[in-house]
mmCIF file of C-alpha atoms in Angstrom:
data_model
loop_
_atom_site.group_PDB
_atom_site.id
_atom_site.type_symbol
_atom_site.label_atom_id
_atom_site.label_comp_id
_atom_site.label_asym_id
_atom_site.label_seq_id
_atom_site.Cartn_x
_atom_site.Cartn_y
_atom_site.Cartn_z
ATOM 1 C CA UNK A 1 -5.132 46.599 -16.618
ATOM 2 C CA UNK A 2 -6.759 48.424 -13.263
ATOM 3 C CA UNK A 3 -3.806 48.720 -10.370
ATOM 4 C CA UNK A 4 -4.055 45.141 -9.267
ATOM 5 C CA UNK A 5 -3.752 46.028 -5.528
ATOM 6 C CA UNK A 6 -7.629 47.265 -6.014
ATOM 7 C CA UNK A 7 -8.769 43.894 -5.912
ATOM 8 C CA UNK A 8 -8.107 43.518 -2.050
ATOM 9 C CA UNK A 9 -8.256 45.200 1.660
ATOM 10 C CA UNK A 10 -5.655 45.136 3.740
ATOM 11 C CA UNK A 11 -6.888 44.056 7.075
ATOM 12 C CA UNK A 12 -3.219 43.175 8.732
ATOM 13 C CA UNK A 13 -0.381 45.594 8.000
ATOM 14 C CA UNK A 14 1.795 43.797 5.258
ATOM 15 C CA UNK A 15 4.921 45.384 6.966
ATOM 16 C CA UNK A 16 4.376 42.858 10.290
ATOM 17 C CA UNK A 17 3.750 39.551 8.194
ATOM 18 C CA UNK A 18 6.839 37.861 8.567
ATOM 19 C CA UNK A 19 8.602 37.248 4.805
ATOM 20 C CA UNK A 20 9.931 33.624 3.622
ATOM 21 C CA UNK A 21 7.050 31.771 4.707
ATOM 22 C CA UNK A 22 4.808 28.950 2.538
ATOM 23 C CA UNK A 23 1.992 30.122 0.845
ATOM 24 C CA UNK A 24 -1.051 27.219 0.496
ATOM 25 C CA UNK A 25 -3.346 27.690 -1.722
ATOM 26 C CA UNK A 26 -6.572 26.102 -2.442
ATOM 27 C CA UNK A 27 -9.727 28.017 -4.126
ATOM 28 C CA UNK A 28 -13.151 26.378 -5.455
ATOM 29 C CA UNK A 29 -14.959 26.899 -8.041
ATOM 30 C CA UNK A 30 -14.490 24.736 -11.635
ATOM 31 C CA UNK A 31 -14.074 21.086 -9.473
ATOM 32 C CA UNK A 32 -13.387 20.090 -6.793
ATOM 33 C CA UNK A 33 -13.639 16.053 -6.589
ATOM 34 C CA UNK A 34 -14.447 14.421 -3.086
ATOM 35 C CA UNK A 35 -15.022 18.202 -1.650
ATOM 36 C CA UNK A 36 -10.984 17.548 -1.266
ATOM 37 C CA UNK A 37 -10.379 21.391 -1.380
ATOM 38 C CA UNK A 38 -13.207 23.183 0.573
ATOM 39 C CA UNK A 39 -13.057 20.331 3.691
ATOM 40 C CA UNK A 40 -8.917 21.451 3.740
ATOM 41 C CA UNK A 41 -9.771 25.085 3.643
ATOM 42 C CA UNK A 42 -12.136 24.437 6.153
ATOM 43 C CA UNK A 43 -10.361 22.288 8.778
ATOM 44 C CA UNK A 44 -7.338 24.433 8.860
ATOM 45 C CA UNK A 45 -9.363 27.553 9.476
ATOM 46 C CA UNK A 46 -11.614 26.609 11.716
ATOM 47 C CA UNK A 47 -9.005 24.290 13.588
ATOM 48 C CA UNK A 48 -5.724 26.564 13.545
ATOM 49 C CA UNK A 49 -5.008 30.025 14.830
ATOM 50 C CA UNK A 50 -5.947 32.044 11.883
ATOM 51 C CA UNK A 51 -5.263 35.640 11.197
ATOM 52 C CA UNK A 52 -6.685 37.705 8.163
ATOM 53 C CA UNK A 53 -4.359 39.200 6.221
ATOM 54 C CA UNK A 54 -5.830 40.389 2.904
ATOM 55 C CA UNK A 55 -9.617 40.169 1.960
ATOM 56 C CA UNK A 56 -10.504 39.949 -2.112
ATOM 57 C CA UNK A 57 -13.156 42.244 -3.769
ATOM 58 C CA UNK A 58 -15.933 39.944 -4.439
ATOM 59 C CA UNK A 59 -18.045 42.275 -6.277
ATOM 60 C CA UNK A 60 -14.851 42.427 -8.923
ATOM 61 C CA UNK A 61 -14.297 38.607 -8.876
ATOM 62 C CA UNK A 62 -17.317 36.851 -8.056
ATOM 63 C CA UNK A 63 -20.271 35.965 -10.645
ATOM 64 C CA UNK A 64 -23.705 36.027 -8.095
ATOM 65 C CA UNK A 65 -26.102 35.167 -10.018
ATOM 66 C CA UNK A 66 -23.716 31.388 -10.459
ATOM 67 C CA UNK A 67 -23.294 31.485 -7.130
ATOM 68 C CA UNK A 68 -25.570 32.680 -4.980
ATOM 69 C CA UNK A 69 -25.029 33.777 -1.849
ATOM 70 C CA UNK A 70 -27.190 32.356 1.389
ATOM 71 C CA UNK A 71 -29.242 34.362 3.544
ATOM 72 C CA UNK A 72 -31.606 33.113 5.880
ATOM 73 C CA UNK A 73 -35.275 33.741 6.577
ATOM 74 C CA UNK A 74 -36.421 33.432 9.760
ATOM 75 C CA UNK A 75 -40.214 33.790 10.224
ATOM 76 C CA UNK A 76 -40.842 37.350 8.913
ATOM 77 C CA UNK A 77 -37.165 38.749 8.742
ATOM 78 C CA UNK A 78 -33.805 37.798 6.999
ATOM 79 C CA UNK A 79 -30.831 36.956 9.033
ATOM 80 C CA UNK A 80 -27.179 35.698 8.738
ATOM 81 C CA UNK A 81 -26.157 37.197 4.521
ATOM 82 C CA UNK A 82 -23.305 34.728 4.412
ATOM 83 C CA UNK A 83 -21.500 36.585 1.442
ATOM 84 C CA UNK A 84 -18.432 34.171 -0.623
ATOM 85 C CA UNK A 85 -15.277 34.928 0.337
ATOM 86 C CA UNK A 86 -11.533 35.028 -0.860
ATOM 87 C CA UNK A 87 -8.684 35.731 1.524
ATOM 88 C CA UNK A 88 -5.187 35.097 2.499
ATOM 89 C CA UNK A 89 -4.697 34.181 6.258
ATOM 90 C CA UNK A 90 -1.549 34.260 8.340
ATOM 91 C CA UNK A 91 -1.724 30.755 9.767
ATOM 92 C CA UNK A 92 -0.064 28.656 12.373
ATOM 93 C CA UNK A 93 -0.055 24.884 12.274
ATOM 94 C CA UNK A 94 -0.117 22.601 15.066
ATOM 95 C CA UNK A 95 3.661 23.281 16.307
ATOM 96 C CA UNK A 96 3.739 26.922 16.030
ATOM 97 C CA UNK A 97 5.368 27.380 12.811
ATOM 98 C CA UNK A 98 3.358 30.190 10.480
ATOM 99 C CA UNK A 99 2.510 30.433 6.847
ATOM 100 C CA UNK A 100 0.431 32.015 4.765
ATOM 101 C CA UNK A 101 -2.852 30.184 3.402
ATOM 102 C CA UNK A 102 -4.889 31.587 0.241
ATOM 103 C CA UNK A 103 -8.488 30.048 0.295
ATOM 104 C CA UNK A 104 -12.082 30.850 -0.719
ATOM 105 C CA UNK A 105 -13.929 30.894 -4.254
ATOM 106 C CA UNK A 106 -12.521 30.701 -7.203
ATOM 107 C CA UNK A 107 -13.067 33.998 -9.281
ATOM 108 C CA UNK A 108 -14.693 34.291 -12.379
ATOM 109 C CA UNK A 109 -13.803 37.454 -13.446
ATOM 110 C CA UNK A 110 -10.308 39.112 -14.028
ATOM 111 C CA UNK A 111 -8.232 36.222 -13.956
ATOM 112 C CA UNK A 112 -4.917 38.226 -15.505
ATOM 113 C CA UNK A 113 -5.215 41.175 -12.803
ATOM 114 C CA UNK A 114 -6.259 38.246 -9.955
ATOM 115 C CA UNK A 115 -2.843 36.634 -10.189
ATOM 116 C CA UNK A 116 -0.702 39.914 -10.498
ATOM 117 C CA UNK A 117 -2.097 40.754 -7.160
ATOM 118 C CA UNK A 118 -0.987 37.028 -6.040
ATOM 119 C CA UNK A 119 2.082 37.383 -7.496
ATOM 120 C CA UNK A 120 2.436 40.798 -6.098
ATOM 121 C CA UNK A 121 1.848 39.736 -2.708
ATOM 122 C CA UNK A 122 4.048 36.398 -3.314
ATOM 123 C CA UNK A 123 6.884 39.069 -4.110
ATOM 124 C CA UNK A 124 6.378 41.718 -1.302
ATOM 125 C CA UNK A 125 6.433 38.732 1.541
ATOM 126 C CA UNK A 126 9.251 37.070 0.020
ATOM 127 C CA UNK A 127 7.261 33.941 0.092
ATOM 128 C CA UNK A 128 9.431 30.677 -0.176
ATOM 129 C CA UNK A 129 7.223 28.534 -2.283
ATOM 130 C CA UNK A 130 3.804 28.470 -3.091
ATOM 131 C CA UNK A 131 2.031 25.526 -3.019
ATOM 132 C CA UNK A 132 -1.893 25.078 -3.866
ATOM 133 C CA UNK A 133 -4.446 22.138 -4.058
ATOM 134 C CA UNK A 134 -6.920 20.860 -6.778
ATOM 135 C CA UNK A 135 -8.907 16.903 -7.055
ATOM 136 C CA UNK A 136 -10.305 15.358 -9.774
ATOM 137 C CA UNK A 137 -12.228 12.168 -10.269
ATOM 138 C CA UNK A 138 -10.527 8.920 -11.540
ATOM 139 C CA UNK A 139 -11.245 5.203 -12.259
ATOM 140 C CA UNK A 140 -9.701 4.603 -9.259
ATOM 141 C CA UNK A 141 -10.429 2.561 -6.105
ATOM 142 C CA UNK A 142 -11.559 3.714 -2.557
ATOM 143 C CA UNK A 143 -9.480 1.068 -1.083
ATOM 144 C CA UNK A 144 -6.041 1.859 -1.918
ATOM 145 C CA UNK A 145 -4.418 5.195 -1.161
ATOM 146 C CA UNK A 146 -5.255 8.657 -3.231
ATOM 147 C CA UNK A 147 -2.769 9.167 -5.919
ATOM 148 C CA UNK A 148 -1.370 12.757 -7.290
ATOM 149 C CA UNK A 149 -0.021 14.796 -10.338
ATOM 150 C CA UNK A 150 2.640 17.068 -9.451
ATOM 151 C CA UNK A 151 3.514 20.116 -11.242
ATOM 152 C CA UNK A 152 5.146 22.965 -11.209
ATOM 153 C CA UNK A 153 9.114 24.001 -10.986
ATOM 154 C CA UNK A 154 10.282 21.970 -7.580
ATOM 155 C CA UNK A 155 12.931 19.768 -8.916
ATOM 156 C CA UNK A 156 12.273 15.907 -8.276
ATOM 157 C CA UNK A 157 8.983 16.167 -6.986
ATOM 158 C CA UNK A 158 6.941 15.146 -9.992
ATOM 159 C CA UNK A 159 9.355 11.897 -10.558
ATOM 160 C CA UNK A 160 9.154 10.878 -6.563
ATOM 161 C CA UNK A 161 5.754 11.710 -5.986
ATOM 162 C CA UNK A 162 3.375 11.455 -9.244
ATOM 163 C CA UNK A 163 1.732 8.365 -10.414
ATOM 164 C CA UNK A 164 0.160 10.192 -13.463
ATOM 165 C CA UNK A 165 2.015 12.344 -15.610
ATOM 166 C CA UNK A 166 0.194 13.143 -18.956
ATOM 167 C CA UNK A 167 0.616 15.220 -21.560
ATOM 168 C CA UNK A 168 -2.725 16.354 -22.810
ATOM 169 C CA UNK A 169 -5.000 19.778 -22.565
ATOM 170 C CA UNK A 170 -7.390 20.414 -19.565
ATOM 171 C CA UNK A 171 -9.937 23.798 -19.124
ATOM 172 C CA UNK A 172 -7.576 25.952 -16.376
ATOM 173 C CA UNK A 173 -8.187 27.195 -13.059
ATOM 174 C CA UNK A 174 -6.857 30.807 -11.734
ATOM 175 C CA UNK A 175 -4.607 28.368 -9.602
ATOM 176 C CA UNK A 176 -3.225 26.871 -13.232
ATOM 177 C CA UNK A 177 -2.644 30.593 -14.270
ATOM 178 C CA UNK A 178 -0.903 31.314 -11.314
ATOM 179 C CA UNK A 179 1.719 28.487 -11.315
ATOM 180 C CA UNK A 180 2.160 29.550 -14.922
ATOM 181 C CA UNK A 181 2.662 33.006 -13.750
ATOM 182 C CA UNK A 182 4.848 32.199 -11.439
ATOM 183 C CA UNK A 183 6.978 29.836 -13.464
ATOM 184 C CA UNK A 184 7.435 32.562 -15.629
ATOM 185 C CA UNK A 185 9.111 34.855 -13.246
ATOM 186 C CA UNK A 186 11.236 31.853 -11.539
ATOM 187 C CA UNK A 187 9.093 31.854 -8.386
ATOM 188 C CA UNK A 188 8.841 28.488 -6.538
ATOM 189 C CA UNK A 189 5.985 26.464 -7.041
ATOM 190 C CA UNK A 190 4.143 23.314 -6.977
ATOM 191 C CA UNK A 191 0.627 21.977 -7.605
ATOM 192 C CA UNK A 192 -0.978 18.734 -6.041
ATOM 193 C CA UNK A 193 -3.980 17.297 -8.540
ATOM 194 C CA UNK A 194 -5.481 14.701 -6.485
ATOM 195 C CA UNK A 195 -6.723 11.540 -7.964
ATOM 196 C CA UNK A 196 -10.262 11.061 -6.452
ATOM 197 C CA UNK A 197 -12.098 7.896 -6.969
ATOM 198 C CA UNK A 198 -15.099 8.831 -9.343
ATOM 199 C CA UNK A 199 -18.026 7.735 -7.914
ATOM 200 C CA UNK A 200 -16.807 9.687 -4.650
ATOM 201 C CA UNK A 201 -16.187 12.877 -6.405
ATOM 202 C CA UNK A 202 -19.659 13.910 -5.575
ATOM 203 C CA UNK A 203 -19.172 13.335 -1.773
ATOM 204 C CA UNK A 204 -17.818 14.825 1.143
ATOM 205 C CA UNK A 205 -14.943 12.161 0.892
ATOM 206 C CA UNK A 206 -12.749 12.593 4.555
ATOM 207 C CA UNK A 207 -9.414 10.843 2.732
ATOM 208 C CA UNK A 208 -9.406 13.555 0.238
ATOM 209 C CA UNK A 209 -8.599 15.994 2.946
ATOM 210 C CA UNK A 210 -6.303 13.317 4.939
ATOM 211 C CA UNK A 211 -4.379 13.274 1.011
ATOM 212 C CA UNK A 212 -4.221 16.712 0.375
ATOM 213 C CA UNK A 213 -2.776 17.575 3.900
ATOM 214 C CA UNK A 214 -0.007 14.806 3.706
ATOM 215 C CA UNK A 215 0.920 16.003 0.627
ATOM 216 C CA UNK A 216 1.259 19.537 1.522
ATOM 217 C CA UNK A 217 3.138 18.737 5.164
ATOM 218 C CA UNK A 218 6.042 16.310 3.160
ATOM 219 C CA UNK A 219 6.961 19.775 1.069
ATOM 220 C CA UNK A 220 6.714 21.701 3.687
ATOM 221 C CA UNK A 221 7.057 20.327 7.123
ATOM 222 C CA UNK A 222 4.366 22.016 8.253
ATOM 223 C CA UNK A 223 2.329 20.047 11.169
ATOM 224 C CA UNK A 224 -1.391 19.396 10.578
ATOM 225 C CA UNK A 225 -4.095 17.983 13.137
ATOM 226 C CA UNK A 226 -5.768 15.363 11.634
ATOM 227 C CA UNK A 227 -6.696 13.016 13.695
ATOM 228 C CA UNK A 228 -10.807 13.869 13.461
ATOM 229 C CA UNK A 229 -10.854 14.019 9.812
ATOM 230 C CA UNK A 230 -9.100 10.843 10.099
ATOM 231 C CA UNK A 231 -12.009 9.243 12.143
ATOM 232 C CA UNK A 232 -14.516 10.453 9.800
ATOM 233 C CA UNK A 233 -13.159 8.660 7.259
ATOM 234 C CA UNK A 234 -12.997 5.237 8.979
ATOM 235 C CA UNK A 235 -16.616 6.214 9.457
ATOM 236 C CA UNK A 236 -17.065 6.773 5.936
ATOM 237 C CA UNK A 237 -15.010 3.370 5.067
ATOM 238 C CA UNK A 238 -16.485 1.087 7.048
ATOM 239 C CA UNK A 239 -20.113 2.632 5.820
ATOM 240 C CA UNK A 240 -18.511 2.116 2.176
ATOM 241 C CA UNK A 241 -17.238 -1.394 2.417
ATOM 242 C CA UNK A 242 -20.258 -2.616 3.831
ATOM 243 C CA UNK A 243 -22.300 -1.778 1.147
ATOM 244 C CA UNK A 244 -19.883 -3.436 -1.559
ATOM 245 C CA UNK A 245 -19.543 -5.998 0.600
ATOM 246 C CA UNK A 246 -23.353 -6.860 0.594
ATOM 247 C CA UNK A 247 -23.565 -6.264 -3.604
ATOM 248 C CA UNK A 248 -21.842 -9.406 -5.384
ATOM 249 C CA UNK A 249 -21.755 -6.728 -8.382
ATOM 250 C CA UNK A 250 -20.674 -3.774 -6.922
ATOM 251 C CA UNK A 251 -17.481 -5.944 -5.090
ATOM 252 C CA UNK A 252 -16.993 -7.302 -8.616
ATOM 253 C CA UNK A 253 -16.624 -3.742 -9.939
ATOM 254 C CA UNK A 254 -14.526 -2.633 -7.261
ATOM 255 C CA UNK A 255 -12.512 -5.538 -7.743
ATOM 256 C CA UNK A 256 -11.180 -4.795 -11.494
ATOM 257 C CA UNK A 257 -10.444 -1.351 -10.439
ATOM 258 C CA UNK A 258 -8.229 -2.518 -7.588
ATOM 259 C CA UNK A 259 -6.619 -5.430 -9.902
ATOM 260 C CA UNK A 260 -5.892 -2.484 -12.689
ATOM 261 C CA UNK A 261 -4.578 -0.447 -10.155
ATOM 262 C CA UNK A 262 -2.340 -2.770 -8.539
ATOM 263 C CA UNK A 263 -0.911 -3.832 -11.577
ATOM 264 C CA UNK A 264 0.191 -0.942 -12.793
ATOM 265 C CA UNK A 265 1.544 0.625 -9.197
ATOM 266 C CA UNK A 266 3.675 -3.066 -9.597
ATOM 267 C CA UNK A 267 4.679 -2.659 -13.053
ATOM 268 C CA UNK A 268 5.631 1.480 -13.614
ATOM 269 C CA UNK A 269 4.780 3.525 -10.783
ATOM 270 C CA UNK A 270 5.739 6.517 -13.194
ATOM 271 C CA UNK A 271 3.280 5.888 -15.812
ATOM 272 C CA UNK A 272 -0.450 6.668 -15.918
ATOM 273 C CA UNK A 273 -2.744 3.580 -15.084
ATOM 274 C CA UNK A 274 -5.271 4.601 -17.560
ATOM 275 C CA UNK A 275 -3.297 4.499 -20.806
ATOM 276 C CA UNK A 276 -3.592 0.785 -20.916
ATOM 277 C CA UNK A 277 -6.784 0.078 -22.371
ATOM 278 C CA UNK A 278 -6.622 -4.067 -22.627
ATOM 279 C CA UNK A 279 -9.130 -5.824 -20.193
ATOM 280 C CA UNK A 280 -12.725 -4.562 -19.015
ATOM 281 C CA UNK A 281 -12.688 -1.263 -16.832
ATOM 282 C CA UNK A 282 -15.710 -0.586 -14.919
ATOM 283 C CA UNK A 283 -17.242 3.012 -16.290
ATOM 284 C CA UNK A 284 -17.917 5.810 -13.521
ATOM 285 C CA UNK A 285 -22.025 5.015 -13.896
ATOM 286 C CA UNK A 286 -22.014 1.484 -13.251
ATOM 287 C CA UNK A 287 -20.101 2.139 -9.502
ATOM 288 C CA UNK A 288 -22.249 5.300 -9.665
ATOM 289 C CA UNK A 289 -25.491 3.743 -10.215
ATOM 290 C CA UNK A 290 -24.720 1.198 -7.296
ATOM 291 C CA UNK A 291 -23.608 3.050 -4.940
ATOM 292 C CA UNK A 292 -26.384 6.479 -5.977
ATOM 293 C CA UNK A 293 -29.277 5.223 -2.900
ATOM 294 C CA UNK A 294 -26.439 4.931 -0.407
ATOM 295 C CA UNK A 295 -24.965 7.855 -0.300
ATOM 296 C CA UNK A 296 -28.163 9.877 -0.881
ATOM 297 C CA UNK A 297 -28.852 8.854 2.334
ATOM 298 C CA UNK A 298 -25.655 10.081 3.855
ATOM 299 C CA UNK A 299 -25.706 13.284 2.607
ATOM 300 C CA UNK A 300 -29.473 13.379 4.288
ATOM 301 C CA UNK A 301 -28.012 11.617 7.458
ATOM 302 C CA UNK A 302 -30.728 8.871 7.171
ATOM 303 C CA UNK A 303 -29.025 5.694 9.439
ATOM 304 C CA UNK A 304 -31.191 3.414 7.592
ATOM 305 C CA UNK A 305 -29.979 3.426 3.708
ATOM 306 C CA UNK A 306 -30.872 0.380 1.777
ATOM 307 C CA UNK A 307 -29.101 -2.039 1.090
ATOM 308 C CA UNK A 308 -27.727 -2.281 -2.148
#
């Protein structure tokens, strides 16, 4: 393996970055359900006093021609080569108190030599615990609160805080490899899988970000504005609910997922809602299909989608 500390610039002397801090983590890439991920990433940068730390070779990590990168034309000339990028930041949240935040694209090459520069880095600023983000879609409803699968080596978190804890095989992310790696070595960590409902994986879903934020700040006590992605997503709600309200079929469909839901959360908060397979579960394309025209719309910003 190539020295793994050629995979990144140093654009902050590692000597001043204070040591012990959290390390948040979040890249994008394989899935990312409700745009959960890139909206956190996002907010936090654009809305907290960031500082570049370390910047990640994306001509050694990053596959182009899968994801291209945007340029703009303008007339007769190009403009604005907006290049993917993967960096670690030296962050302060909304009271002052720093830590370290690891965001951008996912890489698709050198996975192995990827995380022993993470776990490098991890080592040489002592950080206290690392803790990263990743959403899936679920058959679950919009109108109860976003669930989460813990993992990782924090003691008590996955019993307190998960409401679905299989045991089964999933493709990996370089975030999976990483916990792994860093289980290995006895470095703290934890992952939060976010249970997106599936027909709003596809969106820009504000209470993914909300979720993912909450969950980070109760292992942390780190302090995170929220309060505008918060509004978006009684926006988003209200433009949600009216639509199954208005669609006898599409309130029906909701429905059973809310019922299934409910009873479970009453029954075993600690097992998975999906492993009972009695009763009639609405599939991902029939709340799909219904809901497909609206959010079209939104994502164009038409006012006037159809009613459903």
């Amino acid at each position: 393996m190539q020295d793994p500390r050629g995979l990144y610039d140093v654009r902050t002397a590692l000597e001043t970055v204070p040591t012990g801090l959290y390390l948040v983590a979040g890249l994008t890439g394989f899935a990312d359900a409700g745009n959960a991920v890139s909206q956190l990433s996002t907010y936090l940068v654009d809305r907290l006093d960031a500082e570049e730390i370390a910047r990640f070779d994306a001509d050694a990590l990053l596959d182009y021609r899968a994801r291209r990168p945007v340029i703009t034309f303008d007339q007769d000339h190009l403009t604005d080569y907006r290049p993917a990028q993967l960096s670690l930041y030296l962050m302060r949240d909304e009271v002052g108190q720093q830590f370290l935040l690891l965001t951008g694209y996912e890489p698709d090459f050198q996975w192995e030599r990827f995380s022993t520069a993470v776990l490098d880095l991890v080592s040489l600023l002592k950080v206290r615990s690392t803790i990263w983000v990743h959403a899936i879609p679920m058959p679950v409803p919009h109108t109860r609160p976003i669930g989460v699968t813990v993992s990782g080596n924090r003691e008590g978190l996955a019993e307190s805080m998960s409401v679905w804890r299989p045991t089964t095989q999933a493709p990996a992310t370089a975030m999976h490899l990483i916990e792994y790696r860093l289980q290995e070595v006895g470095a703290s960590t934890v992952g939060f899988v976010l249970l997106v409902p599936h027909y709003l994986g596809d969106t820009e879903y504000p209470a993914a970000a909300v979720a993912a934020i909450e969950n980070i700040s109760s292992v942390t006590g780190l302090i995170f504005p929220t309060d505008k992605l918060r509004e978006e997503d009684r926006e988003f709600i209200a433009n949600i609910d009216e639509q199954v309200s208005n669609n006898p079929e599409l309130e029906r469909l909701v429905g059973a997922l809310e019922q299934r839901h409910d009873t479970y959360m009453q029954d075993s908060p600690l097992k998975s809602p999906l492993t009972h397979q009695d009763g009639g579960l609405p599939s991902a394309d029939e709340i799909a299909a219904e809901l497909e025209n609206f959010l079209a719309y939104r994502r164009k910003g038409d006012e006037d989608a159809p009613g459903l």
